[in-house]
Amino acid sequence: MKTISILGSTGSIGKNTVDIIRRYPNLYSVVALTGNQNVELLAEQAKLLNAKMVVTANKTKYKELKDLLFGAKIDVEAGDEAVKNAATLDADWTMSSIVGAAGLIPTMAVVERGKTLALANKETLVCAGEIVMKAIKENNTTLVPVDSEHSAIFQTLENDQRHAVDRILLTASGGPFREKSVEFMKSVTPEQAVAHPNWSMGAKISVDSATMMNKGLEIIEAYHLFGYGVEKIEVLVHPQSIVHSAVGYVDGSVLAHMGNPDMRTPIAYALGWPKRIESPTNRLDLTTLSGLTFMHPDEKKFPALRVAKEALQKGQTATCIMNAANEIAVGAFLNKKIGFLDIVKIVELILEKSHFSRLTNISEVIAVDQETRLKTKELIESFK
């Protein structure tokens, strides 16, 4: 049996991973599950999958989780250090789906074990891509991307033809405000921003999709995962979310990955890799498609794409700062402290005021991340 750990099992990606694993009780044995606030779901998952260990990052939830698992032979731990310790347990395959920079340290712990990392936490590469990819190589870790776009590229990028790649095509739904005016977006509410037209995602990722910062983060992730410069990475708005991304080659061929918008497809691919396993996703019926459309994004209306590309060109420190500022700004918007358009404005202002120096280890990355969060909170206070 393949041993499995899921970091962030109560989030959107984690829940979909659990849904697939529960269908194969004879193939997978769960070593550890980690979550944060939703300990009821965490306990339910632990019982369902007969996990050996379960961890809540929130120490105040420890007793509640312990009580929910009373009588079950499952180790219960709490706190950030416990999450990291769970990541160090000897699992053959680990899903890293903790949202945001909080997933960086546990993900690095997985990398250092040298097994298989299914990566759904794009912020790890945005904040520390050079360091993480170097560690992956040094530890002979197998990395399988889980984001639907990067999974699509992973599947259509022919390794023996990497020299013949002309362009990487990242598709984007365009989010809920693709056809809305800037004037309309000035008064957008959190409830409107999290209502993604095609995908079911958590609040933070949904807001990133609405600003298109999510696609900016994915450009940076693609740069680190596949080794092509920003000049070869192109974003196309594809409202139907059927083509999940594509690779163009110098002979004019374009290999595209298609499927219904369901995260269980890339999760199942990562779980079974290098083989394929069955997933419960609805099969794509091409005869029902009225049409597939593609267009270039409007970077004036969605400046997050430009900001992300500029940060990538400035280096890892800039992308780390951008990510931290964005996480704080998104949180402030969700709490109705700033407007929707203020999110990217704040990120850009923080970048303009920042000094960039080369980051060589995770401790330095965390220090920059924390300093940026403080500066961003101070800037947000001045917006009131």
PDB file of C-alpha atoms in Angstrom, residues 86-292:
ATOM      1  CA  ALA A  86       3.529  15.609  10.547  1.00  0.00           C
ATOM      2  CA  ALA A  87       5.208  16.585   7.280  1.00  0.00           C
ATOM      3  CA  THR A  88       8.383  14.787   8.344  1.00  0.00           C
ATOM      4  CA  LEU A  89       6.609  11.449   8.850  1.00  0.00           C
ATOM      5  CA  ASP A  90       7.603   8.764   6.389  1.00  0.00           C
ATOM      6  CA  ALA A  91       4.819   8.908   3.793  1.00  0.00           C
ATOM      7  CA  ASP A  92       5.405   7.763   0.225  1.00  0.00           C
ATOM      8  CA  TRP A  93       3.211  10.568  -1.152  1.00  0.00           C
ATOM      9  CA  THR A  94       2.274  13.889   0.441  1.00  0.00           C
ATOM     10  CA  MET A  95      -0.274  16.419  -0.717  1.00  0.00           C
ATOM     11  CA  SER A  96       0.784  19.956   0.171  1.00  0.00           C
ATOM     12  CA  SER A  97      -2.418  22.004   0.050  1.00  0.00           C
ATOM     13  CA  ILE A  98      -2.084  24.423   2.972  1.00  0.00           C
ATOM     14  CA  VAL A  99      -3.182  27.820   1.667  1.00  0.00           C
ATOM     15  CA  GLY A 100      -0.634  30.619   1.489  1.00  0.00           C
ATOM     16  CA  ALA A 101       2.900  31.044   2.810  1.00  0.00           C
ATOM     17  CA  ALA A 102       1.932  29.000   5.884  1.00  0.00           C
ATOM     18  CA  GLY A 103       2.550  25.954   3.718  1.00  0.00           C
ATOM     19  CA  LEU A 104       6.207  26.799   3.073  1.00  0.00           C
ATOM     20  CA  ILE A 105       7.874  25.184   6.111  1.00  0.00           C
ATOM     21  CA  PRO A 106       5.815  21.946   6.041  1.00  0.00           C
ATOM     22  CA  THR A 107       6.392  21.640   2.289  1.00  0.00           C
ATOM     23  CA  MET A 108      10.140  22.004   2.736  1.00  0.00           C
ATOM     24  CA  ALA A 109       9.988  19.265   5.370  1.00  0.00           C
ATOM     25  CA  VAL A 110       8.385  17.009   2.764  1.00  0.00           C
ATOM     26  CA  VAL A 111      11.022  17.922   0.182  1.00  0.00           C
ATOM     27  CA  GLU A 112      13.834  17.015   2.551  1.00  0.00           C
ATOM     28  CA  ARG A 113      12.422  13.483   2.964  1.00  0.00           C
ATOM     29  CA  GLY A 114      13.033  12.767  -0.702  1.00  0.00           C
ATOM     30  CA  LYS A 115       9.738  11.019  -1.509  1.00  0.00           C
ATOM     31  CA  THR A 116       6.849  12.284  -3.707  1.00  0.00           C
ATOM     32  CA  LEU A 117       5.436  15.768  -3.218  1.00  0.00           C
ATOM     33  CA  ALA A 118       2.086  16.628  -4.805  1.00  0.00           C
ATOM     34  CA  LEU A 119       2.218  20.423  -4.764  1.00  0.00           C
ATOM     35  CA  ALA A 120      -0.995  22.441  -4.625  1.00  0.00           C
ATOM     36  CA  ASN A 121       0.542  25.285  -2.605  1.00  0.00           C
ATOM     37  CA  LYS A 122       1.783  27.667  -5.293  1.00  0.00           C
ATOM     38  CA  GLU A 123       2.986  30.186  -2.696  1.00  0.00           C
ATOM     39  CA  THR A 124       5.851  27.839  -1.784  1.00  0.00           C
ATOM     40  CA  LEU A 125       7.428  28.394  -5.193  1.00  0.00           C
ATOM     41  CA  VAL A 126       6.409  32.051  -5.373  1.00  0.00           C
ATOM     42  CA  CYS A 127       8.141  32.793  -2.057  1.00  0.00           C
ATOM     43  CA  ALA A 128      11.113  30.467  -2.290  1.00  0.00           C
ATOM     44  CA  GLY A 129      11.226  28.892  -5.736  1.00  0.00           C
ATOM     45  CA  GLU A 130      14.997  28.900  -6.166  1.00  0.00           C
ATOM     46  CA  ILE A 131      15.587  27.416  -2.718  1.00  0.00           C
ATOM     47  CA  VAL A 132      12.829  24.817  -3.012  1.00  0.00           C
ATOM     48  CA  MET A 133      13.762  23.604  -6.496  1.00  0.00           C
ATOM     49  CA  LYS A 134      17.414  23.309  -5.439  1.00  0.00           C
ATOM     50  CA  ALA A 135      16.375  21.232  -2.407  1.00  0.00           C
ATOM     51  CA  ILE A 136      14.150  19.030  -4.579  1.00  0.00           C
ATOM     52  CA  LYS A 137      17.124  18.217  -6.792  1.00  0.00           C
ATOM     53  CA  GLU A 138      19.484  17.630  -3.860  1.00  0.00           C
ATOM     54  CA  ASN A 139      17.034  15.288  -2.095  1.00  0.00           C
ATOM     55  CA  ASN A 140      15.924  13.494  -5.280  1.00  0.00           C
ATOM     56  CA  THR A 141      12.327  14.393  -4.461  1.00  0.00           C
ATOM     57  CA  THR A 142       9.647  13.676  -7.036  1.00  0.00           C
ATOM     58  CA  LEU A 143       7.516  16.764  -7.615  1.00  0.00           C
ATOM     59  CA  VAL A 144       4.113  16.449  -9.270  1.00  0.00           C
ATOM     60  CA  PRO A 145       2.187  19.740  -9.647  1.00  0.00           C
ATOM     61  CA  VAL A 146      -1.507  19.717  -8.723  1.00  0.00           C
ATOM     62  CA  ASP A 147      -2.754  23.141  -9.845  1.00  0.00           C
ATOM     63  CA  SER A 148      -4.924  22.348 -12.859  1.00  0.00           C
ATOM     64  CA  GLU A 149      -2.834  24.585 -15.130  1.00  0.00           C
ATOM     65  CA  HIS A 150       0.535  23.206 -14.088  1.00  0.00           C
ATOM     66  CA  SER A 151      -0.743  19.641 -14.084  1.00  0.00           C
ATOM     67  CA  ALA A 152      -1.867  20.262 -17.672  1.00  0.00           C
ATOM     68  CA  ILE A 153       1.573  21.534 -18.657  1.00  0.00           C
ATOM     69  CA  PHE A 154       3.248  18.658 -16.812  1.00  0.00           C
ATOM     70  CA  GLN A 155       1.159  16.241 -18.878  1.00  0.00           C
ATOM     71  CA  THR A 156       1.675  17.931 -22.265  1.00  0.00           C
ATOM     72  CA  LEU A 157       5.330  18.924 -21.935  1.00  0.00           C
ATOM     73  CA  GLU A 158       7.380  16.251 -23.700  1.00  0.00           C
ATOM     74  CA  ASN A 159      10.579  15.906 -21.669  1.00  0.00           C
ATOM     75  CA  ASP A 160      12.660  14.823 -24.629  1.00  0.00           C
ATOM     76  CA  GLN A 161      11.424  17.846 -26.588  1.00  0.00           C
ATOM     77  CA  ARG A 162      11.985  20.570 -24.019  1.00  0.00           C
ATOM     78  CA  HIS A 163      14.394  22.275 -26.418  1.00  0.00           C
ATOM     79  CA  ALA A 164      11.573  22.537 -28.968  1.00  0.00           C
ATOM     80  CA  VAL A 165       9.117  24.386 -26.733  1.00  0.00           C
ATOM     81  CA  ASP A 166       7.998  27.648 -28.280  1.00  0.00           C
ATOM     82  CA  ARG A 167       5.633  28.817 -25.543  1.00  0.00           C
ATOM     83  CA  ILE A 168       3.770  27.802 -22.407  1.00  0.00           C
ATOM     84  CA  LEU A 169       0.085  28.735 -22.540  1.00  0.00           C
ATOM     85  CA  LEU A 170      -1.536  29.262 -19.136  1.00  0.00           C
ATOM     86  CA  THR A 171      -5.297  29.503 -19.391  1.00  0.00           C
ATOM     87  CA  ALA A 172      -7.430  31.605 -17.055  1.00  0.00           C
ATOM     88  CA  SER A 173     -11.182  31.742 -16.620  1.00  0.00           C
ATOM     89  CA  GLY A 174     -10.972  35.509 -16.181  1.00  0.00           C
ATOM     90  CA  GLY A 175     -12.855  35.282 -12.900  1.00  0.00           C
ATOM     91  CA  PRO A 176     -16.271  36.764 -12.117  1.00  0.00           C
ATOM     92  CA  PHE A 177     -15.409  40.298 -13.303  1.00  0.00           C
ATOM     93  CA  ARG A 178     -13.914  39.519 -16.706  1.00  0.00           C
ATOM     94  CA  GLU A 179     -16.607  41.519 -18.504  1.00  0.00           C
ATOM     95  CA  LYS A 180     -17.156  44.122 -15.793  1.00  0.00           C
ATOM     96  CA  SER A 181     -15.872  47.686 -15.891  1.00  0.00           C
ATOM     97  CA  VAL A 182     -13.303  49.177 -13.551  1.00  0.00           C
ATOM     98  CA  GLU A 183     -16.075  51.424 -12.276  1.00  0.00           C
ATOM     99  CA  PHE A 184     -18.121  48.353 -11.334  1.00  0.00           C
ATOM    100  CA  MET A 185     -15.142  46.746  -9.570  1.00  0.00           C
ATOM    101  CA  LYS A 186     -14.719  49.768  -7.302  1.00  0.00           C
ATOM    102  CA  SER A 187     -17.764  48.666  -5.317  1.00  0.00           C
ATOM    103  CA  VAL A 188     -17.343  44.876  -5.505  1.00  0.00           C
ATOM    104  CA  THR A 189     -18.155  43.014  -2.276  1.00  0.00           C
ATOM    105  CA  PRO A 190     -16.323  39.977  -0.866  1.00  0.00           C
ATOM    106  CA  GLU A 191     -19.428  37.906  -1.557  1.00  0.00           C
ATOM    107  CA  GLN A 192     -19.279  38.814  -5.248  1.00  0.00           C
ATOM    108  CA  ALA A 193     -15.537  38.216  -5.461  1.00  0.00           C
ATOM    109  CA  VAL A 194     -15.639  34.683  -4.049  1.00  0.00           C
ATOM    110  CA  ALA A 195     -18.418  33.595  -6.437  1.00  0.00           C
ATOM    111  CA  HIS A 196     -16.218  31.999  -9.093  1.00  0.00           C
ATOM    112  CA  PRO A 197     -18.163  31.107 -12.251  1.00  0.00           C
ATOM    113  CA  ASN A 198     -16.518  27.715 -12.895  1.00  0.00           C
ATOM    114  CA  TRP A 199     -14.524  26.429  -9.935  1.00  0.00           C
ATOM    115  CA  SER A 200     -15.343  25.751  -6.299  1.00  0.00           C
ATOM    116  CA  MET A 201     -12.421  27.165  -4.294  1.00  0.00           C
ATOM    117  CA  GLY A 202     -11.593  28.715  -0.950  1.00  0.00           C
ATOM    118  CA  ALA A 203     -12.131  32.435  -0.315  1.00  0.00           C
ATOM    119  CA  LYS A 204      -8.510  33.531  -0.689  1.00  0.00           C
ATOM    120  CA  ILE A 205      -7.937  31.700  -3.968  1.00  0.00           C
ATOM    121  CA  SER A 206     -11.298  32.902  -5.303  1.00  0.00           C
ATOM    122  CA  VAL A 207     -10.362  36.539  -4.630  1.00  0.00           C
ATOM    123  CA  ASP A 208      -6.974  35.957  -6.284  1.00  0.00           C
ATOM    124  CA  SER A 209      -8.821  34.630  -9.306  1.00  0.00           C
ATOM    125  CA  ALA A 210     -11.051  37.716  -9.350  1.00  0.00           C
ATOM    126  CA  THR A 211      -8.036  40.078  -9.326  1.00  0.00           C
ATOM    127  CA  MET A 212      -6.115  37.687 -11.626  1.00  0.00           C
ATOM    128  CA  MET A 213      -3.294  37.680  -9.069  1.00  0.00           C
ATOM    129  CA  ASN A 214      -3.799  33.912  -9.030  1.00  0.00           C
ATOM    130  CA  LYS A 215      -2.625  33.806 -12.640  1.00  0.00           C
ATOM    131  CA  GLY A 216       0.300  36.052 -11.762  1.00  0.00           C
ATOM    132  CA  LEU A 217       1.319  33.595  -9.049  1.00  0.00           C
ATOM    133  CA  GLU A 218       0.952  30.765 -11.574  1.00  0.00           C
ATOM    134  CA  ILE A 219       3.312  32.494 -14.021  1.00  0.00           C
ATOM    135  CA  ILE A 220       5.952  32.526 -11.278  1.00  0.00           C
ATOM    136  CA  GLU A 221       5.184  28.918 -10.360  1.00  0.00           C
ATOM    137  CA  ALA A 222       5.483  27.839 -14.014  1.00  0.00           C
ATOM    138  CA  TYR A 223       8.823  29.618 -14.280  1.00  0.00           C
ATOM    139  CA  HIS A 224      10.235  27.564 -11.410  1.00  0.00           C
ATOM    140  CA  LEU A 225       8.540  24.273 -12.302  1.00  0.00           C
ATOM    141  CA  PHE A 226       9.398  24.152 -15.989  1.00  0.00           C
ATOM    142  CA  GLY A 227      12.424  26.402 -16.339  1.00  0.00           C
ATOM    143  CA  TYR A 228      11.192  28.733 -19.092  1.00  0.00           C
ATOM    144  CA  GLY A 229      11.552  32.502 -18.899  1.00  0.00           C
ATOM    145  CA  VAL A 230       8.615  34.864 -18.540  1.00  0.00           C
ATOM    146  CA  GLU A 231       8.916  35.745 -22.236  1.00  0.00           C
ATOM    147  CA  LYS A 232       7.814  32.176 -23.084  1.00  0.00           C
ATOM    148  CA  ILE A 233       4.896  32.065 -20.647  1.00  0.00           C
ATOM    149  CA  GLU A 234       1.663  33.429 -22.086  1.00  0.00           C
ATOM    150  CA  VAL A 235      -1.695  33.868 -20.336  1.00  0.00           C
ATOM    151  CA  LEU A 236      -4.912  33.366 -22.290  1.00  0.00           C
ATOM    152  CA  VAL A 237      -8.377  34.043 -20.896  1.00  0.00           C
ATOM    153  CA  HIS A 238     -10.552  30.999 -21.598  1.00  0.00           C
ATOM    154  CA  PRO A 239     -13.970  31.512 -19.960  1.00  0.00           C
ATOM    155  CA  GLN A 240     -15.176  27.930 -20.418  1.00  0.00           C
ATOM    156  CA  SER A 241     -12.310  26.423 -18.327  1.00  0.00           C
ATOM    157  CA  ILE A 242     -12.180  23.322 -20.534  1.00  0.00           C
ATOM    158  CA  VAL A 243      -8.619  23.704 -21.825  1.00  0.00           C
ATOM    159  CA  HIS A 244      -6.570  23.783 -18.635  1.00  0.00           C
ATOM    160  CA  SER A 245      -3.321  24.874 -20.306  1.00  0.00           C
ATOM    161  CA  ALA A 246      -1.186  23.957 -23.297  1.00  0.00           C
ATOM    162  CA  VAL A 247       2.358  23.745 -24.629  1.00  0.00           C
ATOM    163  CA  GLY A 248       3.276  25.149 -28.033  1.00  0.00           C
ATOM    164  CA  TYR A 249       6.203  23.704 -29.993  1.00  0.00           C
ATOM    165  CA  VAL A 250       8.464  25.181 -32.678  1.00  0.00           C
ATOM    166  CA  ASP A 251       6.875  23.043 -35.414  1.00  0.00           C
ATOM    167  CA  GLY A 252       3.534  24.775 -34.821  1.00  0.00           C
ATOM    168  CA  SER A 253       1.973  21.982 -32.767  1.00  0.00           C
ATOM    169  CA  VAL A 254       0.019  22.894 -29.656  1.00  0.00           C
ATOM    170  CA  LEU A 255      -0.633  20.101 -27.161  1.00  0.00           C
ATOM    171  CA  ALA A 256      -3.564  21.035 -24.948  1.00  0.00           C
ATOM    172  CA  HIS A 257      -5.004  19.353 -21.885  1.00  0.00           C
ATOM    173  CA  MET A 258      -8.802  19.288 -21.722  1.00  0.00           C
ATOM    174  CA  GLY A 259     -11.324  18.225 -19.129  1.00  0.00           C
ATOM    175  CA  ASN A 260     -14.248  19.391 -17.048  1.00  0.00           C
ATOM    176  CA  PRO A 261     -13.355  21.931 -14.326  1.00  0.00           C
ATOM    177  CA  ASP A 262     -12.966  19.492 -11.433  1.00  0.00           C
ATOM    178  CA  MET A 263      -9.862  19.446  -9.237  1.00  0.00           C
ATOM    179  CA  ARG A 264     -10.242  15.720  -8.688  1.00  0.00           C
ATOM    180  CA  THR A 265      -8.772  15.184 -12.163  1.00  0.00           C
ATOM    181  CA  PRO A 266      -5.303  16.677 -11.482  1.00  0.00           C
ATOM    182  CA  ILE A 267      -5.363  15.249  -7.943  1.00  0.00           C
ATOM    183  CA  ALA A 268      -6.028  11.746  -9.275  1.00  0.00           C
ATOM    184  CA  TYR A 269      -3.264  12.213 -11.842  1.00  0.00           C
ATOM    185  CA  ALA A 270      -0.791  13.224  -9.112  1.00  0.00           C
ATOM    186  CA  LEU A 271      -1.937  10.400  -6.840  1.00  0.00           C
ATOM    187  CA  GLY A 272      -1.485   7.729  -9.481  1.00  0.00           C
ATOM    188  CA  TRP A 273       1.572   9.135 -11.281  1.00  0.00           C
ATOM    189  CA  PRO A 274       3.332   7.732 -13.280  1.00  0.00           C
ATOM    190  CA  LYS A 275       0.232   5.598 -13.908  1.00  0.00           C
ATOM    191  CA  ARG A 276      -3.333   6.838 -14.175  1.00  0.00           C
ATOM    192  CA  ILE A 277      -6.106   5.884 -11.786  1.00  0.00           C
ATOM    193  CA  GLU A 278      -9.845   6.283 -12.131  1.00  0.00           C
ATOM    194  CA  SER A 279     -11.425   9.411 -10.677  1.00  0.00           C
ATOM    195  CA  PRO A 280     -15.110  10.232 -10.055  1.00  0.00           C
ATOM    196  CA  THR A 281     -15.089  13.287 -12.317  1.00  0.00           C
ATOM    197  CA  ASN A 282     -17.722  13.663 -15.016  1.00  0.00           C
ATOM    198  CA  ARG A 283     -16.303  12.760 -18.404  1.00  0.00           C
ATOM    199  CA  LEU A 284     -15.974  15.592 -20.898  1.00  0.00           C
ATOM    200  CA  ASP A 285     -18.590  15.323 -23.646  1.00  0.00           C
ATOM    201  CA  LEU A 286     -17.245  17.302 -26.586  1.00  0.00           C
ATOM    202  CA  THR A 287     -20.602  17.207 -28.364  1.00  0.00           C
ATOM    203  CA  THR A 288     -22.140  19.390 -25.674  1.00  0.00           C
ATOM    204  CA  LEU A 289     -19.612  22.209 -26.069  1.00  0.00           C
ATOM    205  CA  SER A 290     -21.042  25.202 -27.918  1.00  0.00           C
ATOM    206  CA  GLY A 291     -17.593  26.680 -28.417  1.00  0.00           C
ATOM    207  CA  LEU A 292     -14.211  27.363 -26.872  1.00  0.00           C
TER     208      LEU A 292
END
